[in-house]
GROMACS .gro file of C-alpha atoms in nm:
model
  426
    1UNK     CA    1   4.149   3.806  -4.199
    2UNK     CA    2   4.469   3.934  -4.045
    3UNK     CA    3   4.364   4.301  -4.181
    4UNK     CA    4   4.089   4.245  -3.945
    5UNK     CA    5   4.245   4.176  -3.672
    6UNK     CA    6   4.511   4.472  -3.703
    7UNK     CA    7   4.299   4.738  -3.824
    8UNK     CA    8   3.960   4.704  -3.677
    9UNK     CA    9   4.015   4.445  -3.383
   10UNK     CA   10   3.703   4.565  -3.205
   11UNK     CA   11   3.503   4.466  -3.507
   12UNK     CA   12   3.616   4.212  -3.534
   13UNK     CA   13   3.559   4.103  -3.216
   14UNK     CA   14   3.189   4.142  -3.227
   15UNK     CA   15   3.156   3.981  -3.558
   16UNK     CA   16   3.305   3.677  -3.414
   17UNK     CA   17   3.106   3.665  -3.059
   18UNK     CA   18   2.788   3.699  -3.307
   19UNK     CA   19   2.920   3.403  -3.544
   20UNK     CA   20   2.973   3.213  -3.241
   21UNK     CA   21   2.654   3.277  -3.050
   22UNK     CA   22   2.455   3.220  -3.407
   23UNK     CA   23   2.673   2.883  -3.386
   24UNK     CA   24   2.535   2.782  -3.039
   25UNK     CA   25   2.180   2.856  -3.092
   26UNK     CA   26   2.202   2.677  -3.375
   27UNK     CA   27   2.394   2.375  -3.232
   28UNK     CA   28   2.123   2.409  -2.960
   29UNK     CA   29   1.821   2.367  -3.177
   30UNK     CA   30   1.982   2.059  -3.338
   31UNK     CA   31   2.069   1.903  -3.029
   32UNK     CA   32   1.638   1.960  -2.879
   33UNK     CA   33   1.490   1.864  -3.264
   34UNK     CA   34   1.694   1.520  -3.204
   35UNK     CA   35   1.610   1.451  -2.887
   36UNK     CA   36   1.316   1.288  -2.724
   37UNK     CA   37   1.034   1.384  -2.498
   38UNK     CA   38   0.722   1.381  -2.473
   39UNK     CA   39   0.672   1.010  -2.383
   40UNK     CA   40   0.832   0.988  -2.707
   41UNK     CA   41   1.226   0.776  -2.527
   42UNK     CA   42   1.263   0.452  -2.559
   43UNK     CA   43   1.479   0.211  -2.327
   44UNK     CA   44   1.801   0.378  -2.213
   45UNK     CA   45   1.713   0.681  -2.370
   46UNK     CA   46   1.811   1.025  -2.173
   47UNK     CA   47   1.544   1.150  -1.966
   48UNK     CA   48   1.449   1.475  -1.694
   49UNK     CA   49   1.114   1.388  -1.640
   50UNK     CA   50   0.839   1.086  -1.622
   51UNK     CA   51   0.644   1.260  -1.898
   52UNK     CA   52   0.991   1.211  -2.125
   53UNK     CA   53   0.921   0.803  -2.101
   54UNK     CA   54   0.730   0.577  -2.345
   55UNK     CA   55   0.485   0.358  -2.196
   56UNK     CA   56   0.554   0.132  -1.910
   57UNK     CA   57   0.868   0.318  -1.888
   58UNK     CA   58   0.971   0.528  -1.594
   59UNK     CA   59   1.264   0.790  -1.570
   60UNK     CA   60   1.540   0.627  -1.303
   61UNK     CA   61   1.936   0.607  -1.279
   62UNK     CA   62   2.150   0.342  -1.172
   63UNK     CA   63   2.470   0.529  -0.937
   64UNK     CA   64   2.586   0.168  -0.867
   65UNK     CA   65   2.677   0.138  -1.181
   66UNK     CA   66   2.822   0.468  -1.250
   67UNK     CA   67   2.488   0.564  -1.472
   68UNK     CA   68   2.416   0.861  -1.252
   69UNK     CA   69   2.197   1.032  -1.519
   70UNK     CA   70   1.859   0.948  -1.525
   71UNK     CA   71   1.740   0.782  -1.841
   72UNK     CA   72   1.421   0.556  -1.933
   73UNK     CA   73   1.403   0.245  -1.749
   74UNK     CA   74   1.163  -0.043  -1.791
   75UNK     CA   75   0.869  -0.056  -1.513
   76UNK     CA   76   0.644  -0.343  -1.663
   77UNK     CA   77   0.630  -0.636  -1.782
   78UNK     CA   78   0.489  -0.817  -2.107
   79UNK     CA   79   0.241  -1.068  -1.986
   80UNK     CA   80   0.326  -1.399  -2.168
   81UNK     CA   81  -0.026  -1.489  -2.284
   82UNK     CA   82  -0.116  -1.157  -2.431
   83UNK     CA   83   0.130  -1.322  -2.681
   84UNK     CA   84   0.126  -1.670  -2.703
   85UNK     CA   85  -0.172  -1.813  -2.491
   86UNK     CA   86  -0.332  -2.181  -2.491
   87UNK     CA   87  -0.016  -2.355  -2.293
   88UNK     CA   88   0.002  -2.505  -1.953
   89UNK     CA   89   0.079  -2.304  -1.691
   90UNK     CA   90   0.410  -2.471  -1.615
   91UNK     CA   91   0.523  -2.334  -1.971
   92UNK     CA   92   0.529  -1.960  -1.879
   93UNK     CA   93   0.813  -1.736  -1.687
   94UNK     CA   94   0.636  -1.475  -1.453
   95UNK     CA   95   0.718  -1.197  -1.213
   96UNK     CA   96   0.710  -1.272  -0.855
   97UNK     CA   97   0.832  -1.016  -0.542
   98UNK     CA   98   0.986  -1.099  -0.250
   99UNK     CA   99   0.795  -0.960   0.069
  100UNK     CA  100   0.561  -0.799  -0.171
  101UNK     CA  101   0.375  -0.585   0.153
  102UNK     CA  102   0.693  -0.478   0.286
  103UNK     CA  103   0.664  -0.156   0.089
  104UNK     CA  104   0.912   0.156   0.150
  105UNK     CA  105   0.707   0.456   0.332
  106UNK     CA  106   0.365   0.222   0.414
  107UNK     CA  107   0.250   0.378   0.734
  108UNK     CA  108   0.266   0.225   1.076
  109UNK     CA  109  -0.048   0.182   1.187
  110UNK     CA  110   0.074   0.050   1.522
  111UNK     CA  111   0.162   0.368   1.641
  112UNK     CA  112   0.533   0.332   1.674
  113UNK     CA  113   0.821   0.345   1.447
  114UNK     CA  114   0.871   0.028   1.226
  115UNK     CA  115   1.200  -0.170   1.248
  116UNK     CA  116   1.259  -0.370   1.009
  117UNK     CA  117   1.349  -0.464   0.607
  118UNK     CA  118   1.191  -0.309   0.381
  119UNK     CA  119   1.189  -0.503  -0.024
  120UNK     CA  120   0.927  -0.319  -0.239
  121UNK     CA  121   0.843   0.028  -0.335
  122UNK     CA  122   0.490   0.045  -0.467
  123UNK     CA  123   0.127  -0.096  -0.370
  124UNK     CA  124   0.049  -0.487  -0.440
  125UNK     CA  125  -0.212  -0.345  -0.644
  126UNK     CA  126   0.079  -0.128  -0.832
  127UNK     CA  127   0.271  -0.425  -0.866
  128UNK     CA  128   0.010  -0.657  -0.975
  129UNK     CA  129  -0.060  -0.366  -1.285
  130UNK     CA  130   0.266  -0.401  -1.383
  131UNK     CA  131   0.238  -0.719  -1.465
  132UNK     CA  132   0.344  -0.899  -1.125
  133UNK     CA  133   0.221  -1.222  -1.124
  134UNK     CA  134   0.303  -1.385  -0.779
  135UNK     CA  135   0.341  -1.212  -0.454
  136UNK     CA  136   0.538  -1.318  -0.150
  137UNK     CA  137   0.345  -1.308   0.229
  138UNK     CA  138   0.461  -1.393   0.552
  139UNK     CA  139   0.112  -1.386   0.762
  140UNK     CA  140   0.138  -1.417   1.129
  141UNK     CA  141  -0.126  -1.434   1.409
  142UNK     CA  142  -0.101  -1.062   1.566
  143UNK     CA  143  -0.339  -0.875   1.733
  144UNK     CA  144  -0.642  -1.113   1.735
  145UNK     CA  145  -0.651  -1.124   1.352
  146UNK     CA  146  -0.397  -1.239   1.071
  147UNK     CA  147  -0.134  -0.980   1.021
  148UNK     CA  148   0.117  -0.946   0.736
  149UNK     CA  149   0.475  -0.897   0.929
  150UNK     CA  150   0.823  -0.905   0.811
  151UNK     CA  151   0.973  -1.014   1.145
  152UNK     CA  152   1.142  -1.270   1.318
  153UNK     CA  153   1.166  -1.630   1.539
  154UNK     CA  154   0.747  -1.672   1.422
  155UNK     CA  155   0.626  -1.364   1.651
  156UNK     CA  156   0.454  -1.060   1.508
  157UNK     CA  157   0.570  -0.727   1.719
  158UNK     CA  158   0.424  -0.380   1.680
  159UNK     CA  159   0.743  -0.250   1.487
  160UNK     CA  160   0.752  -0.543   1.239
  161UNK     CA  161   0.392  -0.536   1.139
  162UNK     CA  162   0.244  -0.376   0.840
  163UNK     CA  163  -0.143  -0.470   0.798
  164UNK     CA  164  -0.420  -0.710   0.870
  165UNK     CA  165  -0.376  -0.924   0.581
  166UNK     CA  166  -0.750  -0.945   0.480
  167UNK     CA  167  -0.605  -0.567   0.325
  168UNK     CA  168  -0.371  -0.701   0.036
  169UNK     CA  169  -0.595  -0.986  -0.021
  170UNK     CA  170  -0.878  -0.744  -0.089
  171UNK     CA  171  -0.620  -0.606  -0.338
  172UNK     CA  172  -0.551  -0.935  -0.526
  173UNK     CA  173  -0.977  -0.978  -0.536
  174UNK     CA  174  -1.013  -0.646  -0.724
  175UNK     CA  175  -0.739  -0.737  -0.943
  176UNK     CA  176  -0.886  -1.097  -1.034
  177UNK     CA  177  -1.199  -0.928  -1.062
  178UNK     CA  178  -1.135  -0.658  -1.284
  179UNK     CA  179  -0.913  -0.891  -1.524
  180UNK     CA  180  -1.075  -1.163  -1.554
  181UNK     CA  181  -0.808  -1.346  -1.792
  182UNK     CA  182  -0.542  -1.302  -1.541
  183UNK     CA  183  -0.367  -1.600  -1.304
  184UNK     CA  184  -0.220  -1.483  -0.951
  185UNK     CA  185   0.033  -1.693  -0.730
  186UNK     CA  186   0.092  -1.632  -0.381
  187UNK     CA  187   0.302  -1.801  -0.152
  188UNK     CA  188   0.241  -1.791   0.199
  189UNK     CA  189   0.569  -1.758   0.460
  190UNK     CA  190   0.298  -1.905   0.685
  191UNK     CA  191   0.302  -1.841   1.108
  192UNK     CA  192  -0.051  -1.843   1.148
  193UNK     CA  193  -0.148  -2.106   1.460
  194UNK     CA  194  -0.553  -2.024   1.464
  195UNK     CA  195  -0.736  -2.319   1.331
  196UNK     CA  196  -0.875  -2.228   0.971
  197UNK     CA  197  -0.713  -1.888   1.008
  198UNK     CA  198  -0.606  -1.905   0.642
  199UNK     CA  199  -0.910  -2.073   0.488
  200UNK     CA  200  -1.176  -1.832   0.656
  201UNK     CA  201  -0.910  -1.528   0.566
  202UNK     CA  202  -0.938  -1.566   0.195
  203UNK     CA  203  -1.289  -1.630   0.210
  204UNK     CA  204  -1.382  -1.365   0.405
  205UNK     CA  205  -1.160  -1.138   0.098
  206UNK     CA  206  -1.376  -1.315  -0.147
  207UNK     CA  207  -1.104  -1.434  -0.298
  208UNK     CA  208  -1.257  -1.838  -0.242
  209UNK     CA  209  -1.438  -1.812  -0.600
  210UNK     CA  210  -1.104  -1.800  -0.777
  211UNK     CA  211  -0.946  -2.114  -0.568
  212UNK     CA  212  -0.722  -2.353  -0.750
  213UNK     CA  213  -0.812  -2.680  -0.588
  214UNK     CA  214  -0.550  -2.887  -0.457
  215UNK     CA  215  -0.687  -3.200  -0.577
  216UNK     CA  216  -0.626  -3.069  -0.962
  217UNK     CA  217  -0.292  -3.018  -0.897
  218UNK     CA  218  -0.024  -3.215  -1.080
  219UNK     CA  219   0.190  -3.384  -0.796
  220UNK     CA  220   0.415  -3.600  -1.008
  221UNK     CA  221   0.586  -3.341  -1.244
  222UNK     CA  222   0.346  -3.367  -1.503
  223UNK     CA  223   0.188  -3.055  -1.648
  224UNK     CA  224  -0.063  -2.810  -1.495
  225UNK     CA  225  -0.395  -2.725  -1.685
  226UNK     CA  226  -0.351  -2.477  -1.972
  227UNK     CA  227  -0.401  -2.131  -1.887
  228UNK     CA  228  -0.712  -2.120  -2.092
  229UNK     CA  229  -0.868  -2.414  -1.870
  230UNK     CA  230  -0.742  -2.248  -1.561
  231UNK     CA  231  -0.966  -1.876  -1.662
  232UNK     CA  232  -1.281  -2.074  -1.771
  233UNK     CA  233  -1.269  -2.249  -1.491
  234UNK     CA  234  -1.213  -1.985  -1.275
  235UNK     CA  235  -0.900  -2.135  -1.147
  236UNK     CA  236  -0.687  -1.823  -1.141
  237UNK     CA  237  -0.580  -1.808  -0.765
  238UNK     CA  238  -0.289  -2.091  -0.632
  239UNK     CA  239  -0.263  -2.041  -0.250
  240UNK     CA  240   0.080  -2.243  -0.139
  241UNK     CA  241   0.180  -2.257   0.243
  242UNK     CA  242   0.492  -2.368   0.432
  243UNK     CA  243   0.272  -2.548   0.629
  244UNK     CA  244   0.267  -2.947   0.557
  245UNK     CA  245  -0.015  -2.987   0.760
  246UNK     CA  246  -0.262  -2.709   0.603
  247UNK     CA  247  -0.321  -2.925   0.298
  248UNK     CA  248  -0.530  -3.183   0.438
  249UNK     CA  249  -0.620  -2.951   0.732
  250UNK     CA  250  -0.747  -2.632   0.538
  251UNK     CA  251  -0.652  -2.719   0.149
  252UNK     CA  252  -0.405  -2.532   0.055
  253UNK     CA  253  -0.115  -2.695  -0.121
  254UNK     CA  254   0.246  -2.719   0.044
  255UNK     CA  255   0.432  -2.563  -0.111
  256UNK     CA  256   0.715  -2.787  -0.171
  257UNK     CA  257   0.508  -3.086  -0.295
  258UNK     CA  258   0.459  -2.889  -0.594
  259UNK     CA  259   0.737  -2.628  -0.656
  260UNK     CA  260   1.129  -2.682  -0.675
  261UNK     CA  261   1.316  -2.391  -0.534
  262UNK     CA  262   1.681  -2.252  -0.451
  263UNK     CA  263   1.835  -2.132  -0.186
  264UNK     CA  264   1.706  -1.779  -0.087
  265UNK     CA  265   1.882  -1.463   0.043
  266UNK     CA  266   2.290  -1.448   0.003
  267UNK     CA  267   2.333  -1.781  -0.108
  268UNK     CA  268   2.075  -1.730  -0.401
  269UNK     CA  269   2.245  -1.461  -0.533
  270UNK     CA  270   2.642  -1.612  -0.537
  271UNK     CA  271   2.799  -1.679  -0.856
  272UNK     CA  272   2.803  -1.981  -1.027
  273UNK     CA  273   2.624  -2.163  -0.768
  274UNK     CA  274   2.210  -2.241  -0.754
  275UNK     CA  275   2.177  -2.507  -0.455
  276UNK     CA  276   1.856  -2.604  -0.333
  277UNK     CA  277   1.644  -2.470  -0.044
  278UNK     CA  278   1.663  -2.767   0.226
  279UNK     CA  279   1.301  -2.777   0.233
  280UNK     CA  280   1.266  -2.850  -0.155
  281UNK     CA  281   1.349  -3.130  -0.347
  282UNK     CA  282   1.672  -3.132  -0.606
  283UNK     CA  283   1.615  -2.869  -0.853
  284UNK     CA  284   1.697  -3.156  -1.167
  285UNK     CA  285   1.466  -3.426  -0.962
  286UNK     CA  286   1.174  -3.368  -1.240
  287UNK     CA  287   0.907  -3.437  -0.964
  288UNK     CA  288   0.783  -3.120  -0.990
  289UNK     CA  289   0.682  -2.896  -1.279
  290UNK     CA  290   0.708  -2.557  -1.123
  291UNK     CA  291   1.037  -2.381  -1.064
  292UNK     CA  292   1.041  -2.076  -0.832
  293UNK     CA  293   1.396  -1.903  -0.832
  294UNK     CA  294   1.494  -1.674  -0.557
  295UNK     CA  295   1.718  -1.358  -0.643
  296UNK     CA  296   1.753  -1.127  -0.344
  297UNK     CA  297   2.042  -1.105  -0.093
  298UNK     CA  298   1.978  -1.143   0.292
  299UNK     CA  299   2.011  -0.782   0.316
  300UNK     CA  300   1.764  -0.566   0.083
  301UNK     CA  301   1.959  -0.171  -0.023
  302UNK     CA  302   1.766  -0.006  -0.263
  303UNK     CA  303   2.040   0.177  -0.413
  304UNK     CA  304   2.202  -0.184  -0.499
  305UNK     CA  305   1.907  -0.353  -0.655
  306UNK     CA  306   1.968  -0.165  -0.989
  307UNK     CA  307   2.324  -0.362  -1.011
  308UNK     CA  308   2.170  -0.702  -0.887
  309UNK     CA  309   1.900  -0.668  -1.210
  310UNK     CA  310   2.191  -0.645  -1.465
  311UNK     CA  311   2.406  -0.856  -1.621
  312UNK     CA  312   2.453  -1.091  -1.299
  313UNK     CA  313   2.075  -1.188  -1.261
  314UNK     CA  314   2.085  -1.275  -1.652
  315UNK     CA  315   2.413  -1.482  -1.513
  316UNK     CA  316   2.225  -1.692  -1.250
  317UNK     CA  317   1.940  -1.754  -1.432
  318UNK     CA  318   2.176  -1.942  -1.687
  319UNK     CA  319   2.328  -2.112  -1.384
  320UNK     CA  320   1.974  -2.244  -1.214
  321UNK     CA  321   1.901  -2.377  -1.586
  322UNK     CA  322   2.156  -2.592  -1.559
  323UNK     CA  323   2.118  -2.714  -1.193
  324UNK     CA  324   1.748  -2.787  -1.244
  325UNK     CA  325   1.827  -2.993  -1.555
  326UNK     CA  326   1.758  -2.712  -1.822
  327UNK     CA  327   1.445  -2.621  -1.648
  328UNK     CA  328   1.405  -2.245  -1.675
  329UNK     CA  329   1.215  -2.096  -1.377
  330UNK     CA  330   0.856  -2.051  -1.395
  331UNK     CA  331   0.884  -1.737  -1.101
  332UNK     CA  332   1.189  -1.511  -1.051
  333UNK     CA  333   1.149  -1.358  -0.662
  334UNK     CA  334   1.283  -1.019  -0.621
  335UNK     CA  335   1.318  -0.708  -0.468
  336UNK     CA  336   1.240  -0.363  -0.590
  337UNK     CA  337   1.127  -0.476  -0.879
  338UNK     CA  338   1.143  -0.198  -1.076
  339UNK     CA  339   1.523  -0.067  -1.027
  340UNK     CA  340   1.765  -0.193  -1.298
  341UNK     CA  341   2.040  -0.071  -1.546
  342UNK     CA  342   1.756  -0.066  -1.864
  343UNK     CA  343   1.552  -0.343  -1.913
  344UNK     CA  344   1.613  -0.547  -1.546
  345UNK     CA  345   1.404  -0.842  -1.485
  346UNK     CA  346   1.180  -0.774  -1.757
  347UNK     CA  347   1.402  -0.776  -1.991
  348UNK     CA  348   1.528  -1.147  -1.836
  349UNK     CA  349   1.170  -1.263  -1.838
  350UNK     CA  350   1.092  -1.165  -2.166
  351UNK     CA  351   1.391  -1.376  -2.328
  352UNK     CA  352   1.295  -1.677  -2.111
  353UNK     CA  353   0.943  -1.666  -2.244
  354UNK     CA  354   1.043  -1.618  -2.580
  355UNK     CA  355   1.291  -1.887  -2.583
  356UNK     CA  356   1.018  -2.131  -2.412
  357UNK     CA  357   0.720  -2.011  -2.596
  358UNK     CA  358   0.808  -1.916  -2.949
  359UNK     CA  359   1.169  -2.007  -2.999
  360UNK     CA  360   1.311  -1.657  -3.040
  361UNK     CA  361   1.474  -1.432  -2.819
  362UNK     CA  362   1.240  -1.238  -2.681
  363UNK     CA  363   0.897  -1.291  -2.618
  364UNK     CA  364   0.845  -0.954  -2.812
  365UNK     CA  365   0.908  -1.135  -3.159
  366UNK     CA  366   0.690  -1.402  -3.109
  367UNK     CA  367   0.404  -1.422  -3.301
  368UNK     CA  368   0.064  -1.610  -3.250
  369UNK     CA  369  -0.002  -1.906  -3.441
  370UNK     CA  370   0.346  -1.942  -3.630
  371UNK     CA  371   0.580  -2.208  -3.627
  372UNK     CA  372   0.776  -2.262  -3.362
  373UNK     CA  373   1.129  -2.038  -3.422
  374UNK     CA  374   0.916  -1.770  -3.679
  375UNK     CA  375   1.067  -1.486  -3.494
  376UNK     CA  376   0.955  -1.082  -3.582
  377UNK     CA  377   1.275  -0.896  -3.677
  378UNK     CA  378   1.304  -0.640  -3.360
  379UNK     CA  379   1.572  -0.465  -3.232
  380UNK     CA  380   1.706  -0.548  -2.843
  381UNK     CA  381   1.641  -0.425  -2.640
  382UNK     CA  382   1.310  -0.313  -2.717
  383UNK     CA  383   0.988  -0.120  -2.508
  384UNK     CA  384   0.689  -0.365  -2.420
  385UNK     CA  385   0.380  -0.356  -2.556
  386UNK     CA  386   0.210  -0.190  -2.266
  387UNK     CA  387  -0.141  -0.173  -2.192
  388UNK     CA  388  -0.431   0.124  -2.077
  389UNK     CA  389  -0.419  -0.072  -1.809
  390UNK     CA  390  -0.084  -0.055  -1.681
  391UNK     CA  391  -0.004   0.090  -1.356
  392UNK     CA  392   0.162   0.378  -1.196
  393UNK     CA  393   0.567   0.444  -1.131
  394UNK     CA  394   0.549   0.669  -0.850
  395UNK     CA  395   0.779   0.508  -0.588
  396UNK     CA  396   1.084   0.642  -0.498
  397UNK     CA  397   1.251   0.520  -0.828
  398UNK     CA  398   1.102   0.796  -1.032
  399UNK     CA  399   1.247   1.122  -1.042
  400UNK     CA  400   0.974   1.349  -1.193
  401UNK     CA  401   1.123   1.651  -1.127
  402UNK     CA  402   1.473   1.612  -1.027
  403UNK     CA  403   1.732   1.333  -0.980
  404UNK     CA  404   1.751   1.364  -0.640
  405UNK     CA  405   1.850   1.177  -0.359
  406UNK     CA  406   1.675   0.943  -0.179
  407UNK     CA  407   1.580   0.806   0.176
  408UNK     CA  408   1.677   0.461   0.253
  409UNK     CA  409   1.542   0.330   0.578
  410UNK     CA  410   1.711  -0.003   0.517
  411UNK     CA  411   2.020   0.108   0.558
  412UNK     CA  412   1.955   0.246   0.883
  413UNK     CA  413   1.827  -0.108   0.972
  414UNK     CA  414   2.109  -0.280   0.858
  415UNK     CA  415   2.310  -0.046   1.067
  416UNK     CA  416   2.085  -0.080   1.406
  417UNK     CA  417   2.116  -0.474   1.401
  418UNK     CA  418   2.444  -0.473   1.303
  419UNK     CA  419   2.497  -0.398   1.646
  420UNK     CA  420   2.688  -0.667   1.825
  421UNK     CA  421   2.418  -0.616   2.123
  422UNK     CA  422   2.063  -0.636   1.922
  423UNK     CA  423   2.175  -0.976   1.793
  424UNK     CA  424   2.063  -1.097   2.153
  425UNK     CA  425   1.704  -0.994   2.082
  426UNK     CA  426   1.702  -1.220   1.774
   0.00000   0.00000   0.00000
């Protein structure tokens, strides 16, 4: 070798630029044989395009974690009685978002610019796909009709107001309609002043056929009707207002009668600490049998929501456990659903419905008609079994071409009424 370099240094040059370029190429092809694509990744794996995901998987990052490369990211959830079906409805975990119409980029159709939060990224219908199961609505009187508005002090203005509700209910009918075996919550931030506003409003969507009575309803703690007695019945809507009076007025359930809830906004989201909303009874008081638990700060960023989905939400969900008495929630209330570090709320749900359901840790190893604790031997975290049916992840989490920036109008909100002189419009 050191003749080679002495005597014929330019050959042996080239004979060593050719061993190392046959070196990369092959190093190259290794490196593209092992990886995946082709819808072919798994959770966590690297990704550079949509098409590179599993199913119910979508290509994101998480930068407030330092994870700035985009890698596969669950986008759906595992509905619980696919699985394990049969129980009472108080027995199963589901999905619920937070101001579920207050969707990034929906269009004014007001005319003017919107100001105001903004806590989801995809359609209700979207959302409802992917295996949402309860949907937040503050409905206001606006306009001569019954707007959906994420606003302030009761009023609806032009630049908080989305769309005439009648809209996203139509969305929820199609949904009930075209899956029939399927059980819908929604839980009305509720402003409306027009006598039988509400009531005529979901009849008019045709959404009255699917009414949960109020008279059915459990109102001692005791449990709700199975799930199976809820579809045959066609049961599969429950309508619950922060209205007292609209239960004997119109018949839809207050909401606190028959739910136990936290604290929402900041004081949901602190460490080590689940109080009670005001408005709800103690979480441990067992008069109630559901358990909705808020998980969204006062201030919705996008770009945080990833970090809010990890390890911390998996945190306070062991704290409200304890506060309601070792009563896991029935409804986790979020925002952007979607964004995590991996698995994200899904992955949260799916342990709490395994645990409940099954006895193992994830709802994934459970297994139909076995004895309580026979657990399939899976590996964690592990891809859903997703449906045909499952929905779209085109919001401004995916990055289908690029990981590229993105717009967030709620930070220019934040900004705008962090102004010491717009706090005297509020």
């Amino acid at each position: 070798m050191l003749a080679c370099f002495t005597d014929n240094f330019s050959l042996c040059r080239a004979t060593a630029a050719i061993g190392y370029l046959f070196l990369l190429l092959f190093s190259f092809f290794i490196t593209i044989s092992a990886a995946c694509f082709n819808g072919n990744c798994q959770v966590l794996d690297s990704c550079s395009q949509a098409t590179d995901c599993g199913p119910g998987l979508y290509c994101g990052n998480c930068p407030a974690l330092g994870k700035s490369q985009p890698f596969c990211t669950r986008g759906q959830a595992i509905i619980p009685t696919s699985i394990i079906g049969g129980l009472p409805f108080n027995k199963y975990s589901w999905l619920m978002t937070h101001n579920s119409f207050s969707i990034v980029d929906a269009p004014s159709l007001q005319g003017v610019q919107r100001l105001t939060f903004y806590n989801q990224e995809d359609t209700v219908t979207n959302q409802l796909m992917n295996g949402v199961r309860g949907l937040m609505l503050d409905m206001y009187d606006f306009n001569g009709d019954i707007w959906l508005c994420h606003s302030f002090r009761g009023q609806c203005f032009n630049f908080t107001a989305f769309q005439p509700a009648i809209n996203t209910l139509r969305e929820v009918e199609a949904f009930l309609s075209q899956n029939p075996s399927e059980i819908v919550t929604i839980i009305i931030e509720d402003y409306v002043h027009t006598p039988k506003g509400l009531s005529n409003l979901f009849t008019s969507a045709g959404l009255d056929k699917y009414w949960f009575p109020v008279s059915k309803m459990p109102r001692k703690g005791e449990d709700w009707p199975t799930v199976n007695e809820m579809v045959q019945a066609n049961h599969r809507l429950l309508v619950f207002t922060s209205v007292a009076s609209k239960e004997a007025e119109e018949g839809i359930a207050y909401q606190w009668k028959y739910i136990l809830e936290n604290e929402a906004g900041d004081p949901g989201v602190k460490p080590g600490s689940c109080p009670n909303r005001k408005e709800s009874r103690p979480l441990n008081s067992k008069s109630a049998s559901l358990f909705l638990m808020n998980y969204f700060p006062t201030y919705p960023v996008e770009t945080e929501a990833c970090k809010e989905h990890s390890a911390p939400l998996a945190d306070m969900i062991g704290t409200c456990f304890k506060a309601a008495g070792s009563m896991l929630p029935n409804f986790i209330a979020v925002n952007f659903y979607m964004r995590s570090d991996g698995g994200g709320v899904f992955y949260d749900l799916d342990s709490m419905n395994g645990q409940r359901l099954c006895g193992c840790k994830t709802i994934a190893a459970c297994q139909a008609g076995a004895p309580f604790g026979s657990c399939k031997n899976i590996s964690m975290p592990s891809s859903s079994p997703m449906t045909n049916t499952a929905g779209s992840f085109s919001g401004s989490v995916q990055f289908s071409k690029s990981a590229s920036a993105v717009y967030y109008p709620n930070r220019v909100v934040v900004g705008f009424f962090s102004i010491p002189w717009m706090l005297l419009l509020l």
